[in-house]
mmCIF file of C-alpha atoms in Angstrom:
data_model
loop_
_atom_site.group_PDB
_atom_site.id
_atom_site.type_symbol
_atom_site.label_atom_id
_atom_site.label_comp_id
_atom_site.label_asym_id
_atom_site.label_seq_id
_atom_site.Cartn_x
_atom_site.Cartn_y
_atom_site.Cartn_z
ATOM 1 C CA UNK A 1 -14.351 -13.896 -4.444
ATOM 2 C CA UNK A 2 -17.049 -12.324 -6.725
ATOM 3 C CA UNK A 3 -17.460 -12.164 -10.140
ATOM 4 C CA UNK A 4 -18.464 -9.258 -12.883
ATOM 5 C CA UNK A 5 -20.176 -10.155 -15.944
ATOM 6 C CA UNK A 6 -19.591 -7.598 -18.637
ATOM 7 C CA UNK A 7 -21.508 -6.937 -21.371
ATOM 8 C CA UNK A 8 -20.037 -4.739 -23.929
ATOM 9 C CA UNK A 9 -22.262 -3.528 -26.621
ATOM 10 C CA UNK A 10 -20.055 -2.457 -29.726
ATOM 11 C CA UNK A 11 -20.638 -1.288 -33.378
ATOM 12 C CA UNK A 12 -23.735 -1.124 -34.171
ATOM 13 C CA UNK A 13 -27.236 0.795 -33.909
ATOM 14 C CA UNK A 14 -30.984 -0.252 -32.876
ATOM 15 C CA UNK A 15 -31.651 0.033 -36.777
ATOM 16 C CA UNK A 16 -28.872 -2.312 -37.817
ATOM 17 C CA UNK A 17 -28.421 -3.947 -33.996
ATOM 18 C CA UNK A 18 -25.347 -4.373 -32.473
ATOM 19 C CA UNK A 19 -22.118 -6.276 -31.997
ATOM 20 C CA UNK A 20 -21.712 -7.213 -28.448
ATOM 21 C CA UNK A 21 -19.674 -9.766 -26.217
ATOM 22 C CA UNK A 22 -20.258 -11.551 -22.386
ATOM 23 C CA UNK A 23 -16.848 -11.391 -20.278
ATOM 24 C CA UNK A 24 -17.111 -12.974 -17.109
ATOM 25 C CA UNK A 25 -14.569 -11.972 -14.745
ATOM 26 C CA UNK A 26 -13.206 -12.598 -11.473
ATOM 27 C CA UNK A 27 -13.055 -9.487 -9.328
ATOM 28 C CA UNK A 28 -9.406 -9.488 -9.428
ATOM 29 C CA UNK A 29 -9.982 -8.472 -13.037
ATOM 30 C CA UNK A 30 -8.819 -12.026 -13.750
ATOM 31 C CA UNK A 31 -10.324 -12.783 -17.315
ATOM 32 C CA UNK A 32 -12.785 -16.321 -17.341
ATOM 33 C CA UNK A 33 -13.942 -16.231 -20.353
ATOM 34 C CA UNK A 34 -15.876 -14.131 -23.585
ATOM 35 C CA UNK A 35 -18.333 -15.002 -26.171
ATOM 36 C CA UNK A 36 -19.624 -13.254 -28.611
ATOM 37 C CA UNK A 37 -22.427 -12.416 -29.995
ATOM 38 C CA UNK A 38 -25.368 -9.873 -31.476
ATOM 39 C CA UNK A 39 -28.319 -8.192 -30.258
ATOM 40 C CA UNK A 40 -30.627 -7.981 -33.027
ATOM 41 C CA UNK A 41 -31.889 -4.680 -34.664
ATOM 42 C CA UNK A 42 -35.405 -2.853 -32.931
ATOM 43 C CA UNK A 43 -36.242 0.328 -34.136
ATOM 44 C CA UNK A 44 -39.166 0.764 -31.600
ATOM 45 C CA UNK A 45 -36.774 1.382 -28.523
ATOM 46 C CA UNK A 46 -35.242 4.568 -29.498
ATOM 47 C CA UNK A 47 -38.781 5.585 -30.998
ATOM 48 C CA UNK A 48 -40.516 4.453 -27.278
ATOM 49 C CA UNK A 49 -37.460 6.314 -25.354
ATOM 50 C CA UNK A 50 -38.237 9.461 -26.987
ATOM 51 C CA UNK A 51 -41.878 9.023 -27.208
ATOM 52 C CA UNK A 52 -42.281 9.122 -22.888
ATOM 53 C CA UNK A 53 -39.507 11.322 -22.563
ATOM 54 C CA UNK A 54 -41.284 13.846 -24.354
ATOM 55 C CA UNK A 55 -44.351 13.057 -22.531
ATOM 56 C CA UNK A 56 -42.321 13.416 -19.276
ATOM 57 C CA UNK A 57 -41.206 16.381 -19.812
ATOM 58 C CA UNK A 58 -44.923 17.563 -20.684
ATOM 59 C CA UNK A 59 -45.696 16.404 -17.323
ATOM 60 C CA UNK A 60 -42.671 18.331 -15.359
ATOM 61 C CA UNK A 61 -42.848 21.381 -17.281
ATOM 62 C CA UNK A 62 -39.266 20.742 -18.353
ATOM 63 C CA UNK A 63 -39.507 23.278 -21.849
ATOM 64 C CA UNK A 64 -40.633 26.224 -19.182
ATOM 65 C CA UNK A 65 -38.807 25.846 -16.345
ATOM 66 C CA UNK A 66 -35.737 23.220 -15.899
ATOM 67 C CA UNK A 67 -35.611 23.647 -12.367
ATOM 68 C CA UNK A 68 -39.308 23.027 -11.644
ATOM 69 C CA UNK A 69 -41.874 20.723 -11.031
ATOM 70 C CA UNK A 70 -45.438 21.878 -11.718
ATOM 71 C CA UNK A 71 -47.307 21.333 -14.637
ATOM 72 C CA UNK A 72 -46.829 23.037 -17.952
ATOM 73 C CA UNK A 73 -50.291 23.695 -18.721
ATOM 74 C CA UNK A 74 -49.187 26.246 -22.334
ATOM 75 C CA UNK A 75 -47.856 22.546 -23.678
ATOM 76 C CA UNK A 76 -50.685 20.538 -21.922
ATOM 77 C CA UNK A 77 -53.377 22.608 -23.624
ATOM 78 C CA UNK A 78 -56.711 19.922 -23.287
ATOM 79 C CA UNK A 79 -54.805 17.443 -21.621
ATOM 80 C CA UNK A 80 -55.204 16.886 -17.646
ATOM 81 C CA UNK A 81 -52.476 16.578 -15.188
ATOM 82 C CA UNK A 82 -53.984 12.773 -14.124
ATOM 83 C CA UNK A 83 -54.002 12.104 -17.939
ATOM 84 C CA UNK A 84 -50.405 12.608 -18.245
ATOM 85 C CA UNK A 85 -49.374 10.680 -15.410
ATOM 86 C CA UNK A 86 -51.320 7.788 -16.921
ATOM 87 C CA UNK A 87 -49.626 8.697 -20.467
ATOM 88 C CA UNK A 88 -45.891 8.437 -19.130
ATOM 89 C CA UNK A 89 -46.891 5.329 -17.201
ATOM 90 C CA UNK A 90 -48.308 3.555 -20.398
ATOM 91 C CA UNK A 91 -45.314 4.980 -22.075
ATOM 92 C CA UNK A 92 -42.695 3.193 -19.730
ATOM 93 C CA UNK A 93 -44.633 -0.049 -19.815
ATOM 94 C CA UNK A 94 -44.662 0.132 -23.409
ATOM 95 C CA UNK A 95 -40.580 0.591 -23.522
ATOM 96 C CA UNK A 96 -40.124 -2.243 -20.436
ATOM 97 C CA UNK A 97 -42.148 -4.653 -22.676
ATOM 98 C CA UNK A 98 -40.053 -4.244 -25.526
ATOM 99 C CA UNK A 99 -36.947 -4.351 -23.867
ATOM 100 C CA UNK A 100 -38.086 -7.255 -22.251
ATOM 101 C CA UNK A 101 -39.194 -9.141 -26.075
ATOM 102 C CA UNK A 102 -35.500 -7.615 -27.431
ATOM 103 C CA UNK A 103 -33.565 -8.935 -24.598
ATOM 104 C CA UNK A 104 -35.010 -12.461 -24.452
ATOM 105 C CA UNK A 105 -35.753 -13.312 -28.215
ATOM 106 C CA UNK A 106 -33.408 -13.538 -30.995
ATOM 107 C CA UNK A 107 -32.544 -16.059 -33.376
ATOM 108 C CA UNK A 108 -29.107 -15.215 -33.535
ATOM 109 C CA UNK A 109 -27.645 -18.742 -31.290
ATOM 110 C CA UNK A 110 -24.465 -16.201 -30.218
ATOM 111 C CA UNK A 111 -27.053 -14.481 -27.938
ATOM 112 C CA UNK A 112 -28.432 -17.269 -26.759
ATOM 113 C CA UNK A 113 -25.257 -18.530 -25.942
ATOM 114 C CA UNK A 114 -24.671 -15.503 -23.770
ATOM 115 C CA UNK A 115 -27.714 -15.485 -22.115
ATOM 116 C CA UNK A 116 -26.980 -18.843 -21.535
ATOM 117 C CA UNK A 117 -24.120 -18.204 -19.692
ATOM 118 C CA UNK A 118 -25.295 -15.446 -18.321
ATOM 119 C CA UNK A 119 -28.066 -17.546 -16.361
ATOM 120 C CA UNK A 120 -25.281 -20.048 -15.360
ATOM 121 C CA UNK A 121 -23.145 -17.010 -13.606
ATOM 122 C CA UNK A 122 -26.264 -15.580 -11.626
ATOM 123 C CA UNK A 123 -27.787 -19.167 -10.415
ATOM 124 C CA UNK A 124 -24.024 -19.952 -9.048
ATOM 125 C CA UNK A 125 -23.364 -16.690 -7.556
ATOM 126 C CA UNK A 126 -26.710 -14.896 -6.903
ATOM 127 C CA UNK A 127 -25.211 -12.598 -4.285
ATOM 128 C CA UNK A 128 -21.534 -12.016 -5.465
ATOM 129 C CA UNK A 129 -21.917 -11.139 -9.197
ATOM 130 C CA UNK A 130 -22.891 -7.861 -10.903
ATOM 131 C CA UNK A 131 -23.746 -7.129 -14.438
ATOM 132 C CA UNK A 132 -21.530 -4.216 -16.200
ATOM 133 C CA UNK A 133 -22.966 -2.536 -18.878
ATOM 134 C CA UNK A 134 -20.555 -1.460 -20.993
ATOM 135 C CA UNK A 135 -21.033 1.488 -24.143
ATOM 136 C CA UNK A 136 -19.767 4.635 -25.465
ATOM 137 C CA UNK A 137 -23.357 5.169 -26.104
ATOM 138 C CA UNK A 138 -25.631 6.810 -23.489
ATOM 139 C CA UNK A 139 -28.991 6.138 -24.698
ATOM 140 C CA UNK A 140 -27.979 2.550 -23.957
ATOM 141 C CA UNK A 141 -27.214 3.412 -20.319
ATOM 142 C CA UNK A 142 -30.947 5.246 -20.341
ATOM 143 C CA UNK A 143 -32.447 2.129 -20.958
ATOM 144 C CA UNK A 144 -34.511 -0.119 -18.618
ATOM 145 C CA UNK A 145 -32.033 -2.852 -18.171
ATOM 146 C CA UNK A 146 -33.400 -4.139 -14.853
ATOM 147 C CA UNK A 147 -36.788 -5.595 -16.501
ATOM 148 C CA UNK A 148 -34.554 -7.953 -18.003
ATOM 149 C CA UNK A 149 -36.402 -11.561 -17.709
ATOM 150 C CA UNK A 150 -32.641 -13.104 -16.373
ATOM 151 C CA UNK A 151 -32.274 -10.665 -13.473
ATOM 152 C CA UNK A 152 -36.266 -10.197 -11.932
ATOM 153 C CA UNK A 153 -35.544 -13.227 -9.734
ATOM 154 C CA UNK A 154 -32.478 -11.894 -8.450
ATOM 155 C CA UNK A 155 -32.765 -8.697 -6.650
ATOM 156 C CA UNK A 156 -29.362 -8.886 -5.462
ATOM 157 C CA UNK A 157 -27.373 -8.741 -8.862
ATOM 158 C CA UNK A 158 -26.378 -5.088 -9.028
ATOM 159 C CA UNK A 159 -26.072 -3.649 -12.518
ATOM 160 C CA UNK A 160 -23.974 -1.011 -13.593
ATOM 161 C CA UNK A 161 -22.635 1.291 -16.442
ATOM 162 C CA UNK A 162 -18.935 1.928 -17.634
ATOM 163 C CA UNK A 163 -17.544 2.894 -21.381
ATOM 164 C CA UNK A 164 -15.913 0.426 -23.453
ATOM 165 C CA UNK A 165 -12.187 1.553 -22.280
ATOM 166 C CA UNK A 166 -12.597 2.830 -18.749
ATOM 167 C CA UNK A 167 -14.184 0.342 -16.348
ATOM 168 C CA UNK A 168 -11.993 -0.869 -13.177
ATOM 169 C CA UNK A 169 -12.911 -4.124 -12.519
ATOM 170 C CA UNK A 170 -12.416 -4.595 -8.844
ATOM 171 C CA UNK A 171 -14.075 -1.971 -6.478
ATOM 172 C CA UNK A 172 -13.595 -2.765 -2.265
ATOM 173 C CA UNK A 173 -15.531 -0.754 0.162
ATOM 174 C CA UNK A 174 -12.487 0.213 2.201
ATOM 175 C CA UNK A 175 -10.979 3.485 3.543
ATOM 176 C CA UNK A 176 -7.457 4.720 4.837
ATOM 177 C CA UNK A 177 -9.373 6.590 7.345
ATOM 178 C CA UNK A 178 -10.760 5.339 10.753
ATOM 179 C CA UNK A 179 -14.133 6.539 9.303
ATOM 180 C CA UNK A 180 -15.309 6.819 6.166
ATOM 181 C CA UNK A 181 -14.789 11.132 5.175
ATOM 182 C CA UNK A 182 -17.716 12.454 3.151
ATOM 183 C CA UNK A 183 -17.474 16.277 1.554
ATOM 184 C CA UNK A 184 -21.600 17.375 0.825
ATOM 185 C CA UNK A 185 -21.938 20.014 -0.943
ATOM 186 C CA UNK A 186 -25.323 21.227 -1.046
ATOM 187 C CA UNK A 187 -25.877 23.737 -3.681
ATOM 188 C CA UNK A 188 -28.562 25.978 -5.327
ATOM 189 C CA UNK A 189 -31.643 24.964 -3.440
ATOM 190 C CA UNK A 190 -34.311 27.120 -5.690
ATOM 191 C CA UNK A 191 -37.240 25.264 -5.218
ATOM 192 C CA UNK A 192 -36.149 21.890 -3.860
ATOM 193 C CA UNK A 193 -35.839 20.847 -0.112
ATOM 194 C CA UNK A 194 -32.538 19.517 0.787
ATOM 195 C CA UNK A 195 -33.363 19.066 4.293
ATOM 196 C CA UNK A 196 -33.710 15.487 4.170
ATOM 197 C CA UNK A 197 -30.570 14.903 2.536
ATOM 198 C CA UNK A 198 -28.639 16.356 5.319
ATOM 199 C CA UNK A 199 -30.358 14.162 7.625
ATOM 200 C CA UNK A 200 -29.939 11.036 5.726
ATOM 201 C CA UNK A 201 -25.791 11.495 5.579
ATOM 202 C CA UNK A 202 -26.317 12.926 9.784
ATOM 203 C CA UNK A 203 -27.633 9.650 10.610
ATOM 204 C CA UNK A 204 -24.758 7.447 8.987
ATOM 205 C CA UNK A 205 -22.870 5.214 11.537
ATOM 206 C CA UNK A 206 -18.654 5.100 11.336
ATOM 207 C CA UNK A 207 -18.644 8.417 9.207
ATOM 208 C CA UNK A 208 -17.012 11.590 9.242
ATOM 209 C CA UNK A 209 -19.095 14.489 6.922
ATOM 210 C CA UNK A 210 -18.089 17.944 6.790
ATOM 211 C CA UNK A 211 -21.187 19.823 4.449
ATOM 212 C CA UNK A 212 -20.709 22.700 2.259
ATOM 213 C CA UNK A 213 -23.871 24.772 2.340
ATOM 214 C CA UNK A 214 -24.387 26.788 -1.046
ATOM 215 C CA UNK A 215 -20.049 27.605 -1.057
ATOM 216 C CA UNK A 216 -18.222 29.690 -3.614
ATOM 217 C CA UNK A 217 -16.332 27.951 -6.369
ATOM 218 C CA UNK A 218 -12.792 28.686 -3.980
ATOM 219 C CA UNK A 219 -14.658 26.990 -0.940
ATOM 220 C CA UNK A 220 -15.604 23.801 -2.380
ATOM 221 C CA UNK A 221 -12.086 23.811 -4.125
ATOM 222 C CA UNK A 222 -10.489 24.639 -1.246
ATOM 223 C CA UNK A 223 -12.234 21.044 0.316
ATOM 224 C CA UNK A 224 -11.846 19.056 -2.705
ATOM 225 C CA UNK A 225 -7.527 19.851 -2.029
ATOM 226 C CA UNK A 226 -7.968 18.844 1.705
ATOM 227 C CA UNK A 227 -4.911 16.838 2.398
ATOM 228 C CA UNK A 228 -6.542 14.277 4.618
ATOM 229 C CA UNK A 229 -8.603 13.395 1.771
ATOM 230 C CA UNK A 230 -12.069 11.897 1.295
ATOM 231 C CA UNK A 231 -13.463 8.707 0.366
ATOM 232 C CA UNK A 232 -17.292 10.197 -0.728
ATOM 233 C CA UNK A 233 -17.806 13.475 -2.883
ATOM 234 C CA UNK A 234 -21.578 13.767 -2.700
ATOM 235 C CA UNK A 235 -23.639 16.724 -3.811
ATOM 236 C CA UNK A 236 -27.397 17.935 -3.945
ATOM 237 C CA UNK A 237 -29.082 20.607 -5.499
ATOM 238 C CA UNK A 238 -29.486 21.315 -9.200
ATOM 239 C CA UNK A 239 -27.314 19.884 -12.542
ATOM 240 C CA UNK A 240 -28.294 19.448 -15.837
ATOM 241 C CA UNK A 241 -26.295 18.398 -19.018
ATOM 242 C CA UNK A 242 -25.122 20.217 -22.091
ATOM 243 C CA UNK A 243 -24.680 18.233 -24.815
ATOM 244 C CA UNK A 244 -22.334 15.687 -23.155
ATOM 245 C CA UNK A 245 -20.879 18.380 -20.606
ATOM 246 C CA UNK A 246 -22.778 18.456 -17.051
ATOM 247 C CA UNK A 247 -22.654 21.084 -14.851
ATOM 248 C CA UNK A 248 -23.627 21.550 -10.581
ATOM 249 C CA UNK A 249 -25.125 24.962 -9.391
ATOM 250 C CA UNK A 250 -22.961 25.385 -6.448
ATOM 251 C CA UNK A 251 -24.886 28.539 -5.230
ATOM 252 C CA UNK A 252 -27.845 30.692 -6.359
ATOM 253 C CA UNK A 253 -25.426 32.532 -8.900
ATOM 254 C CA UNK A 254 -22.666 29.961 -9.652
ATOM 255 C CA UNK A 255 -22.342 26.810 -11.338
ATOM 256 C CA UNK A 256 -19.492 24.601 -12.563
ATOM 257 C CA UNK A 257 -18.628 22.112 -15.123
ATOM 258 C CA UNK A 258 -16.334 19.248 -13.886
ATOM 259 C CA UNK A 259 -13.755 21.049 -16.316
ATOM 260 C CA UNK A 260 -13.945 24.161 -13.892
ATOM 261 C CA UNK A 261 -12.990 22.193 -11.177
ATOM 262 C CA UNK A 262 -10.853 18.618 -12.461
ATOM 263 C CA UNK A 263 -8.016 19.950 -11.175
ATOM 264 C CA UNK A 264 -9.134 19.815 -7.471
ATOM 265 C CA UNK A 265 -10.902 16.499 -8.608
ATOM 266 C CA UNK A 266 -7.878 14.989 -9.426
ATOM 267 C CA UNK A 267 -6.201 15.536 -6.368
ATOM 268 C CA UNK A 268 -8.989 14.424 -4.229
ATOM 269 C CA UNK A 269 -8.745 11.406 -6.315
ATOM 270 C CA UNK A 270 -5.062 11.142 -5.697
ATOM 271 C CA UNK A 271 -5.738 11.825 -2.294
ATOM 272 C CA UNK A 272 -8.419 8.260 -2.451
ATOM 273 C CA UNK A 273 -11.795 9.822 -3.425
ATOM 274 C CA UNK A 274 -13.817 6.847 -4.466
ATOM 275 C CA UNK A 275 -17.350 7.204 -5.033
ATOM 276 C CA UNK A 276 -19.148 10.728 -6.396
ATOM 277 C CA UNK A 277 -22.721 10.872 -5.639
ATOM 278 C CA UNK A 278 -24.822 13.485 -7.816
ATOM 279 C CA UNK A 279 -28.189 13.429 -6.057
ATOM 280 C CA UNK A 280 -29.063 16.295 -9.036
ATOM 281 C CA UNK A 281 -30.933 15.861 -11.938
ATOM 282 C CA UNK A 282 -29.978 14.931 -15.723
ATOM 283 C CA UNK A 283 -26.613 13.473 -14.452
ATOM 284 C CA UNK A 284 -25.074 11.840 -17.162
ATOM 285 C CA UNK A 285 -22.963 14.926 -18.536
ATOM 286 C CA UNK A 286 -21.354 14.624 -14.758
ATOM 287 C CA UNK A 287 -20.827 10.825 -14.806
ATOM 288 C CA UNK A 288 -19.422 10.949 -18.369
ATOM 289 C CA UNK A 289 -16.418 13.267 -17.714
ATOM 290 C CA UNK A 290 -15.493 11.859 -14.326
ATOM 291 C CA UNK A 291 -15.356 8.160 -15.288
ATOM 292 C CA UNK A 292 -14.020 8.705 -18.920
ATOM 293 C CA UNK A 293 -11.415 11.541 -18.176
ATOM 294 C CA UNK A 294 -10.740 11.546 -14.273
ATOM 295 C CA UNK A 295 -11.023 7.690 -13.827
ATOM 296 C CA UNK A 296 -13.115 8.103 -10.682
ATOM 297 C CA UNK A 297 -13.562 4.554 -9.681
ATOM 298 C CA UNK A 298 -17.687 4.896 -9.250
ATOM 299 C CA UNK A 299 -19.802 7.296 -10.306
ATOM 300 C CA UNK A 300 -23.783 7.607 -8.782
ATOM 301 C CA UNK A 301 -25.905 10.128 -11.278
ATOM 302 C CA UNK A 302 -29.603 10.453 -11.937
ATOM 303 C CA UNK A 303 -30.056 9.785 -15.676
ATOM 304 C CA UNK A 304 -32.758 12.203 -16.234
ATOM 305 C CA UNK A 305 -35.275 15.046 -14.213
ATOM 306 C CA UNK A 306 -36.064 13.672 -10.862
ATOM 307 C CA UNK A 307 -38.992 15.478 -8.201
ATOM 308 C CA UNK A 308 -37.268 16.471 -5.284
ATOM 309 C CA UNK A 309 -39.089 13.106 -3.160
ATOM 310 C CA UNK A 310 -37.918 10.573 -5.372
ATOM 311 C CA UNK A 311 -34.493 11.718 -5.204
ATOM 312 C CA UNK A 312 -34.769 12.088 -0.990
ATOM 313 C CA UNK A 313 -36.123 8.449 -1.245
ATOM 314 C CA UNK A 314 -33.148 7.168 -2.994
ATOM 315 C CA UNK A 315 -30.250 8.566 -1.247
ATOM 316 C CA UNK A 316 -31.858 7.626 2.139
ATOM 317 C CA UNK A 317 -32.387 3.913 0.655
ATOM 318 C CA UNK A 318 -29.195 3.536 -0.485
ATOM 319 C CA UNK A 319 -27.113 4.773 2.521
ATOM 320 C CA UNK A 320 -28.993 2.367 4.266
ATOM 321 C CA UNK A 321 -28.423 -0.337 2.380
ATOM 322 C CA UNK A 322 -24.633 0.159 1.940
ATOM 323 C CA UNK A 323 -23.924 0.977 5.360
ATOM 324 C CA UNK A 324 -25.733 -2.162 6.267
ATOM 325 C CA UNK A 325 -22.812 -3.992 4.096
ATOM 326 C CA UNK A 326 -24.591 -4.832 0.561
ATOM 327 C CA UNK A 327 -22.078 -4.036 -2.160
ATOM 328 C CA UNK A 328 -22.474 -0.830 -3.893
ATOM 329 C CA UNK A 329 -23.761 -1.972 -6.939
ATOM 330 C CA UNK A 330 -26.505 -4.006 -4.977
ATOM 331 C CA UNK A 331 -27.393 -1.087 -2.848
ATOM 332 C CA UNK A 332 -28.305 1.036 -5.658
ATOM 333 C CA UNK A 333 -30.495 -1.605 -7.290
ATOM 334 C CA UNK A 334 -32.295 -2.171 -4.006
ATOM 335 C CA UNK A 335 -32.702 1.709 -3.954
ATOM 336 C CA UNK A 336 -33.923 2.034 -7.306
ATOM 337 C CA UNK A 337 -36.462 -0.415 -6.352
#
């Protein structure tokens, strides 16, 4: 049986630091053991964050046009296109190395203690454990957890994200159906290609897909209530989120927030939806309601503006490496990668 360790990061901010704890856990949910502990304070992550977001969304044109990719060249006034690349890419490596140096030195011995054990869980169980990341804050989830010095050796320890009162411990890749159901949905399409999406869920083995192109709100309601039920809800096109709310663009002139549509949510979940799959941009609205309100078991959401390649490249990665029978939380690492 594998194991979760769960790091819950509490009270606290990056200009105080924060309260935080290591549960390991059997998958069962079975409880092993917690320490606690405390990240110190850093005030230069939330500064480096923001510093290459804003250059990133320079680079997309984000303040122009939120569903495009060229470059912004009103905000980029004397600045090059092959400047800006280089900008967000000094940007990131600035915010990796600092995670990295606030990660692995503290003097607080609690932390040590949990890295500690932390190294002890992975080196026994390199290919059965997965790290949990658990906060009611989202710029925590934003962060670049996987540069973390404990985990670059081991590929296979998937990480994930959950709030402090909502994460379901044990997850098993299984279905009531002879093959696994997926309901696409592929929405607005304004400037992006969705062609190779189609073709990545086509080429699954053991699946049944039935794909939504650009429905009406009553259509893809109308699915969601099947009675057969489904164990995948993916969808691809444009989102975006509002505050905390996210919302899909189901067609070229209507869009949805998961409150528009819980209803029919909920009884797909009822009916054994499992996993939701936004393969959409700025994702985290979506993720947010359906994990904290509708209990959806997994959630898969791009955290910020993605080019229409990079999210092509992921899905087809990790269908790959899920149907090839990694766990889910490993397949999305390796996709990331």
């Amino acid at each position: 049986m594998g194991r979760v360790a769960i790091l819950k990061i509490l009270q606290g901010s990056f200009q105080q630091g924060f309260q935080v704890s290591l549960e390991v856990q059997e998958d069962s949910g079975q409880s092993l053991t917690e320490i606690a502990g405390r990240l110190p304070a850093n005030n230069n992550i939330e500064n480096l964050y923001q510093s290459w977001q804003q250059s990133f969304y320079r680079l997309t044109g984000k303040y122009r046009n939120h569903q495009g990719w060229d470059i912004d060249e009103s905000i980029a006034t004397n600045i090059s296109s092959s400047d800006l690349v280089t900008e967000c890419w000094q940007k990131v490596q600035y915010l990796e190395e600092n995670m990295q140096v606030w990660l692995q030195s503290s003097a607080d011995i609690s932390w040590q203690k949990i890295r500690e054990r932390l190294v002890q869980e992975i080196a026994i169980n390199p290919n059965q454990i997965r790290l949990i990341i658990k906060s009611e804050n989202l710029k925590i989830w934003k962060l670049p957890w996987h540069v973390w010095d404990l985990l670059s050796d081991y590929p296979n320890v998937g990480i994930g994200y959950s709030f402090n009162e909502h994460y379901q411990p044990w997850f098993k890749k299984t279905t009531t159906h002879d093959r696994v159901r997926i309901l696409a949905v592929f929405g607005d399409s304004n400037n992006i290609d969705l062609i190779e999406d189609r073709k990545a869920i086509d080429n699954l083995q053991d699946t049944e897909a039935v794909f939504l192109q650009q429905p009406n709100s009553r259509e893809l309601i109308q699915q969601l209530r099947c009675d057969r039920g489904w164990d995948i809800f993916f969808f691809a096109g444009h989102s975006r989120t509002e505050t905390d709310t996210g919302r899909i663009y189901i067609n070229e002139r209507e869009s949805l927030t998961i409150e528009q549509f819980q209803n029919a949510l909920k009884e797909a979940i009822s009916h054994g939806l499992k996993i939701a799959i936004f393969n959409s941009c700025d994702g985290l609205g979506l993720a947010k309601k359906l994990v904290a309100d509708l209990h959806i078991p997994v959630v898969i959401a791009m955290q910020e503006i993605v080019p229409d390649t990079v999210a092509q490249s992921f899905l087809k990665e990790f269908l790959i490496e899920y149907n090839s029978g990694h766990s889910l939380y490993t397949a999305v690492r390796h996709a990331q990668t």
